[in-house]
mmCIF file with all atom_site columns, C-alpha atoms in Angstrom:
data_model
loop_
_atom_site.group_PDB
_atom_site.id
_atom_site.type_symbol
_atom_site.label_atom_id
_atom_site.label_alt_id
_atom_site.label_comp_id
_atom_site.label_asym_id
_atom_site.label_entity_id
_atom_site.label_seq_id
_atom_site.pdbx_PDB_ins_code
_atom_site.Cartn_x
_atom_site.Cartn_y
_atom_site.Cartn_z
_atom_site.occupancy
_atom_site.B_iso_or_equiv
_atom_site.pdbx_formal_charge
_atom_site.auth_seq_id
_atom_site.auth_comp_id
_atom_site.auth_asym_id
_atom_site.auth_atom_id
_atom_site.pdbx_PDB_model_num
ATOM 1   C CA . MET E 1 1   ? 95.988  233.101 -13.936 1.00 0.00 ? 1   MET E CA 1
ATOM 2   C CA . SER E 1 2   ? 94.024  235.366 -11.643 1.00 0.00 ? 2   SER E CA 1
ATOM 3   C CA . LYS E 1 3   ? 94.322  239.080 -11.008 1.00 0.00 ? 3   LYS E CA 1
ATOM 4   C CA . THR E 1 4   ? 95.633  238.164 -7.552  1.00 0.00 ? 4   THR E CA 1
ATOM 5   C CA . ASP E 1 5   ? 98.456  236.174 -9.188  1.00 0.00 ? 5   ASP E CA 1
ATOM 6   C CA . LEU E 1 6   ? 99.319  239.158 -11.391 1.00 0.00 ? 6   LEU E CA 1
ATOM 7   C CA . ASP E 1 7   ? 99.315  241.397 -8.303  1.00 0.00 ? 7   ASP E CA 1
ATOM 8   C CA . MET E 1 8   ? 101.590 238.939 -6.461  1.00 0.00 ? 8   MET E CA 1
ATOM 9   C CA . ILE E 1 9   ? 104.087 239.015 -9.321  1.00 0.00 ? 9   ILE E CA 1
ATOM 10  C CA . THR E 1 10  ? 103.984 242.820 -9.330  1.00 0.00 ? 10  THR E CA 1
ATOM 11  C CA . GLN E 1 11  ? 104.575 242.908 -5.564  1.00 0.00 ? 11  GLN E CA 1
ATOM 12  C CA . TRP E 1 12  ? 107.446 240.446 -5.924  1.00 0.00 ? 12  TRP E CA 1
ATOM 13  C CA . GLY E 1 13  ? 109.086 242.826 -8.394  1.00 0.00 ? 13  GLY E CA 1
ATOM 14  C CA . ILE E 1 14  ? 108.534 245.778 -6.045  1.00 0.00 ? 14  ILE E CA 1
ATOM 15  C CA . SER E 1 15  ? 110.128 243.826 -3.189  1.00 0.00 ? 15  SER E CA 1
ATOM 16  C CA . ILE E 1 16  ? 113.128 242.977 -5.371  1.00 0.00 ? 16  ILE E CA 1
ATOM 17  C CA . GLU E 1 17  ? 113.544 246.602 -6.438  1.00 0.00 ? 17  GLU E CA 1
ATOM 18  C CA . ASN E 1 18  ? 113.217 247.921 -2.868  1.00 0.00 ? 18  ASN E CA 1
ATOM 19  C CA . VAL E 1 19  ? 115.934 245.575 -1.616  1.00 0.00 ? 19  VAL E CA 1
ATOM 20  C CA . ALA E 1 20  ? 118.227 244.990 -4.607  1.00 0.00 ? 20  ALA E CA 1
ATOM 21  C CA . GLY E 1 21  ? 117.584 247.947 -6.919  1.00 0.00 ? 21  GLY E CA 1
ATOM 22  C CA . LYS E 1 22  ? 115.825 248.646 -10.182 1.00 0.00 ? 22  LYS E CA 1
ATOM 23  C CA . LYS E 1 23  ? 118.401 247.052 -12.510 1.00 0.00 ? 23  LYS E CA 1
ATOM 24  C CA . THR E 1 24  ? 118.345 243.814 -10.542 1.00 0.00 ? 24  THR E CA 1
ATOM 25  C CA . ARG E 1 25  ? 114.535 243.811 -10.620 1.00 0.00 ? 25  ARG E CA 1
ATOM 26  C CA . GLU E 1 26  ? 114.581 244.302 -14.381 1.00 0.00 ? 26  GLU E CA 1
ATOM 27  C CA . ARG E 1 27  ? 116.978 241.354 -14.858 1.00 0.00 ? 27  ARG E CA 1
ATOM 28  C CA . ILE E 1 28  ? 115.120 239.033 -12.509 1.00 0.00 ? 28  ILE E CA 1
ATOM 29  C CA . MET E 1 29  ? 111.557 239.937 -13.524 1.00 0.00 ? 29  MET E CA 1
ATOM 30  C CA . GLU E 1 30  ? 112.201 239.927 -17.276 1.00 0.00 ? 30  GLU E CA 1
ATOM 31  C CA . GLY E 1 31  ? 109.081 238.810 -19.129 1.00 0.00 ? 31  GLY E CA 1
ATOM 32  C CA . SER E 1 32  ? 106.603 239.587 -16.342 1.00 0.00 ? 32  SER E CA 1
ATOM 33  C CA . ASP E 1 33  ? 105.143 242.452 -18.346 1.00 0.00 ? 33  ASP E CA 1
ATOM 34  C CA . THR E 1 34  ? 103.803 239.949 -20.905 1.00 0.00 ? 34  THR E CA 1
ATOM 35  C CA . PHE E 1 35  ? 101.556 238.088 -18.446 1.00 0.00 ? 35  PHE E CA 1
ATOM 36  C CA . ARG E 1 36  ? 97.794  238.307 -18.734 1.00 0.00 ? 36  ARG E CA 1
ATOM 37  C CA . GLN E 1 37  ? 94.972  236.548 -16.938 1.00 0.00 ? 37  GLN E CA 1
ATOM 38  C CA . SER E 1 38  ? 94.949  234.114 -19.852 1.00 0.00 ? 38  SER E CA 1
ATOM 39  C CA . THR E 1 39  ? 98.570  233.063 -19.213 1.00 0.00 ? 39  THR E CA 1
ATOM 40  C CA . ALA E 1 40  ? 98.766  229.349 -18.408 1.00 0.00 ? 40  ALA E CA 1
ATOM 41  C CA . LYS E 1 41  ? 99.593  228.438 -14.808 1.00 0.00 ? 41  LYS E CA 1
ATOM 42  C CA . THR E 1 42  ? 102.207 225.950 -16.023 1.00 0.00 ? 42  THR E CA 1
ATOM 43  C CA . HIS E 1 43  ? 103.984 228.818 -17.807 1.00 0.00 ? 43  HIS E CA 1
ATOM 44  C CA . ILE E 1 44  ? 103.783 230.960 -14.671 1.00 0.00 ? 44  ILE E CA 1
ATOM 45  C CA . ALA E 1 45  ? 105.247 228.170 -12.498 1.00 0.00 ? 45  ALA E CA 1
ATOM 46  C CA . ALA E 1 46  ? 108.174 227.705 -14.904 1.00 0.00 ? 46  ALA E CA 1
ATOM 47  C CA . TRP E 1 47  ? 108.797 231.456 -15.041 1.00 0.00 ? 47  TRP E CA 1
ATOM 48  C CA . CYS E 1 48  ? 108.649 231.740 -11.232 1.00 0.00 ? 48  CYS E CA 1
ATOM 49  C CA . LYS E 1 49  ? 111.156 228.895 -10.921 1.00 0.00 ? 49  LYS E CA 1
ATOM 50  C CA . GLY E 1 50  ? 113.457 230.945 -13.142 1.00 0.00 ? 50  GLY E CA 1
ATOM 51  C CA . VAL E 1 51  ? 112.943 234.010 -10.959 1.00 0.00 ? 51  VAL E CA 1
ATOM 52  C CA . VAL E 1 52  ? 114.045 232.065 -7.879  1.00 0.00 ? 52  VAL E CA 1
ATOM 53  C CA . GLU E 1 53  ? 117.096 230.763 -9.761  1.00 0.00 ? 53  GLU E CA 1
ATOM 54  C CA . LYS E 1 54  ? 118.025 234.342 -10.737 1.00 0.00 ? 54  LYS E CA 1
ATOM 55  C CA . LEU E 1 55  ? 117.494 235.516 -7.155  1.00 0.00 ? 55  LEU E CA 1
ATOM 56  C CA . ASP E 1 56  ? 119.882 232.813 -5.964  1.00 0.00 ? 56  ASP E CA 1
ATOM 57  C CA . ARG E 1 57  ? 122.495 233.866 -8.560  1.00 0.00 ? 57  ARG E CA 1
ATOM 58  C CA . LEU E 1 58  ? 122.190 237.647 -8.391  1.00 0.00 ? 58  LEU E CA 1
ATOM 59  C CA . VAL E 1 59  ? 121.203 238.547 -4.814  1.00 0.00 ? 59  VAL E CA 1
ATOM 60  C CA . ASN E 1 60  ? 123.015 237.694 -1.591  1.00 0.00 ? 60  ASN E CA 1
ATOM 61  C CA . GLU E 1 61  ? 121.293 235.404 0.896   1.00 0.00 ? 61  GLU E CA 1
ATOM 62  C CA . LYS E 1 62  ? 120.424 238.108 3.430   1.00 0.00 ? 62  LYS E CA 1
ATOM 63  C CA . ASN E 1 63  ? 118.677 240.200 0.781   1.00 0.00 ? 63  ASN E CA 1
ATOM 64  C CA . ARG E 1 64  ? 116.958 237.184 -0.830  1.00 0.00 ? 64  ARG E CA 1
ATOM 65  C CA . ILE E 1 65  ? 115.444 236.408 2.554   1.00 0.00 ? 65  ILE E CA 1
ATOM 66  C CA . LYS E 1 66  ? 114.312 240.039 2.985   1.00 0.00 ? 66  LYS E CA 1
ATOM 67  C CA . ILE E 1 67  ? 112.687 240.009 -0.456  1.00 0.00 ? 67  ILE E CA 1
ATOM 68  C CA . MET E 1 68  ? 110.795 236.791 0.153   1.00 0.00 ? 68  MET E CA 1
ATOM 69  C CA . GLU E 1 69  ? 109.796 237.761 3.708   1.00 0.00 ? 69  GLU E CA 1
ATOM 70  C CA . LYS E 1 70  ? 108.229 240.929 2.318   1.00 0.00 ? 70  LYS E CA 1
ATOM 71  C CA . CYS E 1 71  ? 106.286 238.784 -0.155  1.00 0.00 ? 71  CYS E CA 1
ATOM 72  C CA . GLY E 1 72  ? 105.045 236.630 2.747   1.00 0.00 ? 72  GLY E CA 1
ATOM 73  C CA . GLU E 1 73  ? 103.993 239.691 4.714   1.00 0.00 ? 73  GLU E CA 1
ATOM 74  C CA . ASN E 1 74  ? 102.053 240.909 1.665   1.00 0.00 ? 74  ASN E CA 1
ATOM 75  C CA . CYS E 1 75  ? 100.476 237.448 1.326   1.00 0.00 ? 75  CYS E CA 1
ATOM 76  C CA . SER E 1 76  ? 99.377  237.572 4.969   1.00 0.00 ? 76  SER E CA 1
ATOM 77  C CA . LEU E 1 77  ? 97.505  240.787 4.189   1.00 0.00 ? 77  LEU E CA 1
ATOM 78  C CA . VAL E 1 78  ? 95.907  239.418 1.015   1.00 0.00 ? 78  VAL E CA 1
ATOM 79  C CA . ASN E 1 79  ? 94.916  236.209 2.837   1.00 0.00 ? 79  ASN E CA 1
ATOM 80  C CA . ARG E 1 80  ? 94.029  237.868 6.117   1.00 0.00 ? 80  ARG E CA 1
ATOM 81  C CA . ARG E 1 81  ? 90.829  235.803 6.411   1.00 0.00 ? 81  ARG E CA 1
ATOM 82  C CA . VAL E 1 82  ? 92.943  232.708 7.210   1.00 0.00 ? 82  VAL E CA 1
ATOM 83  C CA . ILE E 1 83  ? 94.510  234.554 10.139  1.00 0.00 ? 83  ILE E CA 1
ATOM 84  C CA . ASP E 1 84  ? 91.199  236.095 11.212  1.00 0.00 ? 84  ASP E CA 1
ATOM 85  C CA . ASN E 1 85  ? 89.523  232.662 11.225  1.00 0.00 ? 85  ASN E CA 1
ATOM 86  C CA . ALA E 1 86  ? 92.328  231.283 13.394  1.00 0.00 ? 86  ALA E CA 1
ATOM 87  C CA . LEU E 1 87  ? 91.926  234.207 15.800  1.00 0.00 ? 87  LEU E CA 1
ATOM 88  C CA . LYS E 1 88  ? 88.189  233.502 16.097  1.00 0.00 ? 88  LYS E CA 1
ATOM 89  C CA . LYS E 1 89  ? 88.953  229.864 16.903  1.00 0.00 ? 89  LYS E CA 1
ATOM 90  C CA . ARG E 1 90  ? 91.671  230.859 19.388  1.00 0.00 ? 90  ARG E CA 1
ATOM 91  C CA . LYS E 1 91  ? 89.242  233.073 21.318  1.00 0.00 ? 91  LYS E CA 1
ATOM 92  C CA . LYS E 1 92  ? 87.007  230.062 21.978  1.00 0.00 ? 92  LYS E CA 1
ATOM 93  C CA . TYR E 1 93  ? 89.659  228.531 24.258  1.00 0.00 ? 93  TYR E CA 1
ATOM 94  C CA . ALA E 1 94  ? 90.781  229.666 27.698  1.00 0.00 ? 94  ALA E CA 1
ATOM 95  C CA . SER E 1 95  ? 94.439  228.888 26.984  1.00 0.00 ? 95  SER E CA 1
ATOM 96  C CA . LEU E 1 96  ? 96.827  228.534 24.102  1.00 0.00 ? 96  LEU E CA 1
ATOM 97  C CA . GLU E 1 97  ? 97.400  224.896 25.080  1.00 0.00 ? 97  GLU E CA 1
ATOM 98  C CA . GLU E 1 98  ? 93.669  224.125 24.763  1.00 0.00 ? 98  GLU E CA 1
ATOM 99  C CA . PHE E 1 99  ? 93.643  225.776 21.352  1.00 0.00 ? 99  PHE E CA 1
ATOM 100 C CA . LEU E 1 100 ? 96.689  223.761 20.240  1.00 0.00 ? 100 LEU E CA 1
ATOM 101 C CA . LYS E 1 101 ? 95.147  220.495 21.422  1.00 0.00 ? 101 LYS E CA 1
ATOM 102 C CA . ALA E 1 102 ? 91.997  221.272 19.433  1.00 0.00 ? 102 ALA E CA 1
ATOM 103 C CA . GLU E 1 103 ? 94.042  222.164 16.329  1.00 0.00 ? 103 GLU E CA 1
ATOM 104 C CA . VAL E 1 104 ? 96.032  218.942 16.568  1.00 0.00 ? 104 VAL E CA 1
ATOM 105 C CA . LYS E 1 105 ? 92.754  216.990 16.584  1.00 0.00 ? 105 LYS E CA 1
ATOM 106 C CA . ASN E 1 106 ? 91.051  219.054 13.891  1.00 0.00 ? 106 ASN E CA 1
ATOM 107 C CA . PRO E 1 107 ? 93.571  221.081 11.852  1.00 0.00 ? 107 PRO E CA 1
ATOM 108 C CA . MET E 1 108 ? 92.779  223.429 8.990   1.00 0.00 ? 108 MET E CA 1
ATOM 109 C CA . PRO E 1 109 ? 92.404  221.579 5.664   1.00 0.00 ? 109 PRO E CA 1
ATOM 110 C CA . GLY E 1 110 ? 95.763  220.713 4.148   1.00 0.00 ? 110 GLY E CA 1
ATOM 111 C CA . THR E 1 111 ? 97.665  221.205 7.395   1.00 0.00 ? 111 THR E CA 1
ATOM 112 C CA . ARG E 1 112 ? 98.768  219.217 10.394  1.00 0.00 ? 112 ARG E CA 1
ATOM 113 C CA . LEU E 1 113 ? 100.107 220.345 13.764  1.00 0.00 ? 113 LEU E CA 1
ATOM 114 C CA . GLU E 1 114 ? 102.267 218.809 16.437  1.00 0.00 ? 114 GLU E CA 1
ATOM 115 C CA . TYR E 1 115 ? 103.613 220.568 19.468  1.00 0.00 ? 115 TYR E CA 1
ATOM 116 C CA . ASN E 1 116 ? 106.055 219.961 22.232  1.00 0.00 ? 116 ASN E CA 1
ATOM 117 C CA . GLY E 1 117 ? 106.392 222.613 24.926  1.00 0.00 ? 117 GLY E CA 1
ATOM 118 C CA . ASN E 1 118 ? 107.014 225.950 23.271  1.00 0.00 ? 118 ASN E CA 1
ATOM 119 C CA . VAL E 1 119 ? 107.593 224.531 19.769  1.00 0.00 ? 119 VAL E CA 1
ATOM 120 C CA . VAL E 1 120 ? 104.726 224.047 17.331  1.00 0.00 ? 120 VAL E CA 1
ATOM 121 C CA . TYR E 1 121 ? 105.448 222.045 14.213  1.00 0.00 ? 121 TYR E CA 1
ATOM 122 C CA . GLN E 1 122 ? 103.197 223.165 11.399  1.00 0.00 ? 122 GLN E CA 1
ATOM 123 C CA . PHE E 1 123 ? 102.961 220.954 8.334   1.00 0.00 ? 123 PHE E CA 1
ATOM 124 C CA . TYR E 1 124 ? 101.501 221.918 4.974   1.00 0.00 ? 124 TYR E CA 1
ATOM 125 C CA . THR E 1 125 ? 100.506 218.894 2.940   1.00 0.00 ? 125 THR E CA 1
ATOM 126 C CA . PRO E 1 126 ? 99.752  220.318 -0.520  1.00 0.00 ? 126 PRO E CA 1
ATOM 127 C CA . GLY E 1 127 ? 100.008 216.926 -2.217  1.00 0.00 ? 127 GLY E CA 1
ATOM 128 C CA . ASN E 1 128 ? 97.281  215.547 0.060   1.00 0.00 ? 128 ASN E CA 1
ATOM 129 C CA . TYR E 1 129 ? 94.892  218.430 -0.470  1.00 0.00 ? 129 TYR E CA 1
ATOM 130 C CA . SER E 1 130 ? 91.524  217.767 -2.133  1.00 0.00 ? 130 SER E CA 1
ATOM 131 C CA . THR E 1 131 ? 93.124  218.860 -5.415  1.00 0.00 ? 131 THR E CA 1
ATOM 132 C CA . PRO E 1 132 ? 96.802  217.854 -5.076  1.00 0.00 ? 132 PRO E CA 1
ATOM 133 C CA . MET E 1 133 ? 99.294  220.628 -5.777  1.00 0.00 ? 133 MET E CA 1
ATOM 134 C CA . ARG E 1 134 ? 103.000 221.306 -5.400  1.00 0.00 ? 134 ARG E CA 1
ATOM 135 C CA . CYS E 1 135 ? 102.640 224.410 -3.245  1.00 0.00 ? 135 CYS E CA 1
ATOM 136 C CA . TYR E 1 136 ? 99.824  226.353 -1.634  1.00 0.00 ? 136 TYR E CA 1
ATOM 137 C CA . CYS E 1 137 ? 101.125 229.430 -3.402  1.00 0.00 ? 137 CYS E CA 1
ATOM 138 C CA . SER E 1 138 ? 99.071  229.716 -6.569  1.00 0.00 ? 138 SER E CA 1
ATOM 139 C CA . LEU E 1 139 ? 102.176 230.747 -8.514  1.00 0.00 ? 139 LEU E CA 1
ATOM 140 C CA . PHE E 1 140 ? 103.693 227.271 -8.048  1.00 0.00 ? 140 PHE E CA 1
ATOM 141 C CA . ARG E 1 141 ? 100.612 225.036 -7.936  1.00 0.00 ? 141 ARG E CA 1
ATOM 142 C CA . LYS E 1 142 ? 101.203 223.754 -11.461 1.00 0.00 ? 142 LYS E CA 1
ATOM 143 C CA . LEU E 1 143 ? 104.934 223.139 -11.100 1.00 0.00 ? 143 LEU E CA 1
ATOM 144 C CA . PRO E 1 144 ? 105.624 219.688 -12.601 1.00 0.00 ? 144 PRO E CA 1
ATOM 145 C CA . ARG E 1 145 ? 106.214 217.024 -9.962  1.00 0.00 ? 145 ARG E CA 1
ATOM 146 C CA . GLU E 1 146 ? 109.744 216.233 -11.188 1.00 0.00 ? 146 GLU E CA 1
ATOM 147 C CA . GLN E 1 147 ? 110.934 219.854 -10.840 1.00 0.00 ? 147 GLN E CA 1
ATOM 148 C CA . GLN E 1 148 ? 112.276 221.428 -7.684  1.00 0.00 ? 148 GLN E CA 1
ATOM 149 C CA . VAL E 1 149 ? 112.677 225.019 -6.576  1.00 0.00 ? 149 VAL E CA 1
ATOM 150 C CA . SER E 1 150 ? 115.225 226.451 -4.188  1.00 0.00 ? 150 SER E CA 1
ATOM 151 C CA . ALA E 1 151 ? 114.008 226.870 -0.613  1.00 0.00 ? 151 ALA E CA 1
ATOM 152 C CA . THR E 1 152 ? 114.750 230.583 -1.076  1.00 0.00 ? 152 THR E CA 1
ATOM 153 C CA . TYR E 1 153 ? 111.153 230.920 -2.212  1.00 0.00 ? 153 TYR E CA 1
ATOM 154 C CA . CYS E 1 154 ? 109.876 229.330 0.992   1.00 0.00 ? 154 CYS E CA 1
ATOM 155 C CA . ASN E 1 155 ? 110.969 232.338 3.039   1.00 0.00 ? 155 ASN E CA 1
ATOM 156 C CA . CYS E 1 156 ? 107.686 233.757 1.759   1.00 0.00 ? 156 CYS E CA 1
ATOM 157 C CA . SER E 1 157 ? 105.750 230.961 3.486   1.00 0.00 ? 157 SER E CA 1
ATOM 158 C CA . ARG E 1 158 ? 107.967 231.227 6.557   1.00 0.00 ? 158 ARG E CA 1
ATOM 159 C CA . ALA E 1 159 ? 107.018 234.910 6.883   1.00 0.00 ? 159 ALA E CA 1
ATOM 160 C CA . PHE E 1 160 ? 103.324 234.054 6.403   1.00 0.00 ? 160 PHE E CA 1
ATOM 161 C CA . VAL E 1 161 ? 103.527 231.340 9.095   1.00 0.00 ? 161 VAL E CA 1
ATOM 162 C CA . SER E 1 162 ? 105.230 233.855 11.372  1.00 0.00 ? 162 SER E CA 1
ATOM 163 C CA . LYS E 1 163 ? 102.468 236.451 10.881  1.00 0.00 ? 163 LYS E CA 1
ATOM 164 C CA . PHE E 1 164 ? 99.838  233.756 11.447  1.00 0.00 ? 164 PHE E CA 1
ATOM 165 C CA . TRP E 1 165 ? 101.306 232.549 14.747  1.00 0.00 ? 165 TRP E CA 1
ATOM 166 C CA . GLU E 1 166 ? 102.162 236.052 15.967  1.00 0.00 ? 166 GLU E CA 1
ATOM 167 C CA . ALA E 1 167 ? 98.479  236.892 15.620  1.00 0.00 ? 167 ALA E CA 1
ATOM 168 C CA . VAL E 1 168 ? 97.382  233.663 17.353  1.00 0.00 ? 168 VAL E CA 1
ATOM 169 C CA . VAL E 1 169 ? 99.780  233.918 20.325  1.00 0.00 ? 169 VAL E CA 1
ATOM 170 C CA . GLY E 1 170 ? 99.789  237.708 20.533  1.00 0.00 ? 170 GLY E CA 1
ATOM 171 C CA . LYS E 1 171 ? 103.578 238.125 20.495  1.00 0.00 ? 171 LYS E CA 1
ATOM 172 C CA . PRO E 1 172 ? 106.538 237.787 18.117  1.00 0.00 ? 172 PRO E CA 1
ATOM 173 C CA . VAL E 1 173 ? 107.566 234.237 17.233  1.00 0.00 ? 173 VAL E CA 1
ATOM 174 C CA . LYS E 1 174 ? 110.586 232.680 15.561  1.00 0.00 ? 174 LYS E CA 1
ATOM 175 C CA . VAL E 1 175 ? 109.930 230.332 12.624  1.00 0.00 ? 175 VAL E CA 1
ATOM 176 C CA . ASN E 1 176 ? 112.366 227.954 10.942  1.00 0.00 ? 176 ASN E CA 1
ATOM 177 C CA . LEU E 1 177 ? 111.720 226.134 7.677   1.00 0.00 ? 177 LEU E CA 1
ATOM 178 C CA . LEU E 1 178 ? 112.591 222.452 8.124   1.00 0.00 ? 178 LEU E CA 1
ATOM 179 C CA . GLU E 1 179 ? 111.208 220.903 4.903   1.00 0.00 ? 179 GLU E CA 1
ATOM 180 C CA . SER E 1 180 ? 109.752 222.184 1.641   1.00 0.00 ? 180 SER E CA 1
ATOM 181 C CA . ALA E 1 181 ? 107.416 220.453 -0.809  1.00 0.00 ? 181 ALA E CA 1
ATOM 182 C CA . ILE E 1 182 ? 108.660 222.427 -3.819  1.00 0.00 ? 182 ILE E CA 1
ATOM 183 C CA . SER E 1 183 ? 112.254 221.630 -2.832  1.00 0.00 ? 183 SER E CA 1
ATOM 184 C CA . GLY E 1 184 ? 111.761 217.880 -2.823  1.00 0.00 ? 184 GLY E CA 1
ATOM 185 C CA . SER E 1 185 ? 109.959 216.887 0.380   1.00 0.00 ? 185 SER E CA 1
ATOM 186 C CA . GLU E 1 186 ? 106.439 215.484 0.563   1.00 0.00 ? 186 GLU E CA 1
ATOM 187 C CA . VAL E 1 187 ? 105.467 218.232 3.027   1.00 0.00 ? 187 VAL E CA 1
ATOM 188 C CA . CYS E 1 188 ? 106.370 221.714 4.128   1.00 0.00 ? 188 CYS E CA 1
ATOM 189 C CA . LYS E 1 189 ? 107.395 221.689 7.786   1.00 0.00 ? 189 LYS E CA 1
ATOM 190 C CA . PHE E 1 190 ? 107.955 224.710 9.974   1.00 0.00 ? 190 PHE E CA 1
ATOM 191 C CA . ALA E 1 191 ? 109.136 224.909 13.582  1.00 0.00 ? 191 ALA E CA 1
ATOM 192 C CA . VAL E 1 192 ? 107.362 227.763 15.335  1.00 0.00 ? 192 VAL E CA 1
ATOM 193 C CA . TYR E 1 193 ? 108.921 228.864 18.629  1.00 0.00 ? 193 TYR E CA 1
ATOM 194 C CA . ILE E 1 194 ? 106.131 230.356 20.706  1.00 0.00 ? 194 ILE E CA 1
#
């Protein structure tokens, strides 16, 4: 477990407290204070699965989405280089359509794009990555294949995808989660309305 993973768990707790209150954070994040960099990633994945289950039980849907969106926004800051690299690529093309055509032909590793008019379909293919994983999020990479996690968690990725495409197109976008690898699909699929 890396320091970044520990920081992500801390930020998750802060997001829960900011939206649902301190007592709810304490109930949901129970045990997080015992984690160290030596904590096994399989243990972290199991614990995170439990956190999502508690979120689903204890927090209403609107607030669960807010919590996870905040986590995705934080992730977009931590992983800003992914967005910055996409912006550099985007600037090489005269139009968004030229950029999209190039990305369809040569997508970022572990991703695939399709587009039709003003809808971009972004696919994450974590199982096909050079080192197969359940999720690009390091907290769930070691989740056993037979286990599934509620798509609640994927609002984090949805927010990240939104920040990514907002930067690329230079305006707000709407993003819907269509499929999730940790919820049982082979891929994560997002519809991005640009």
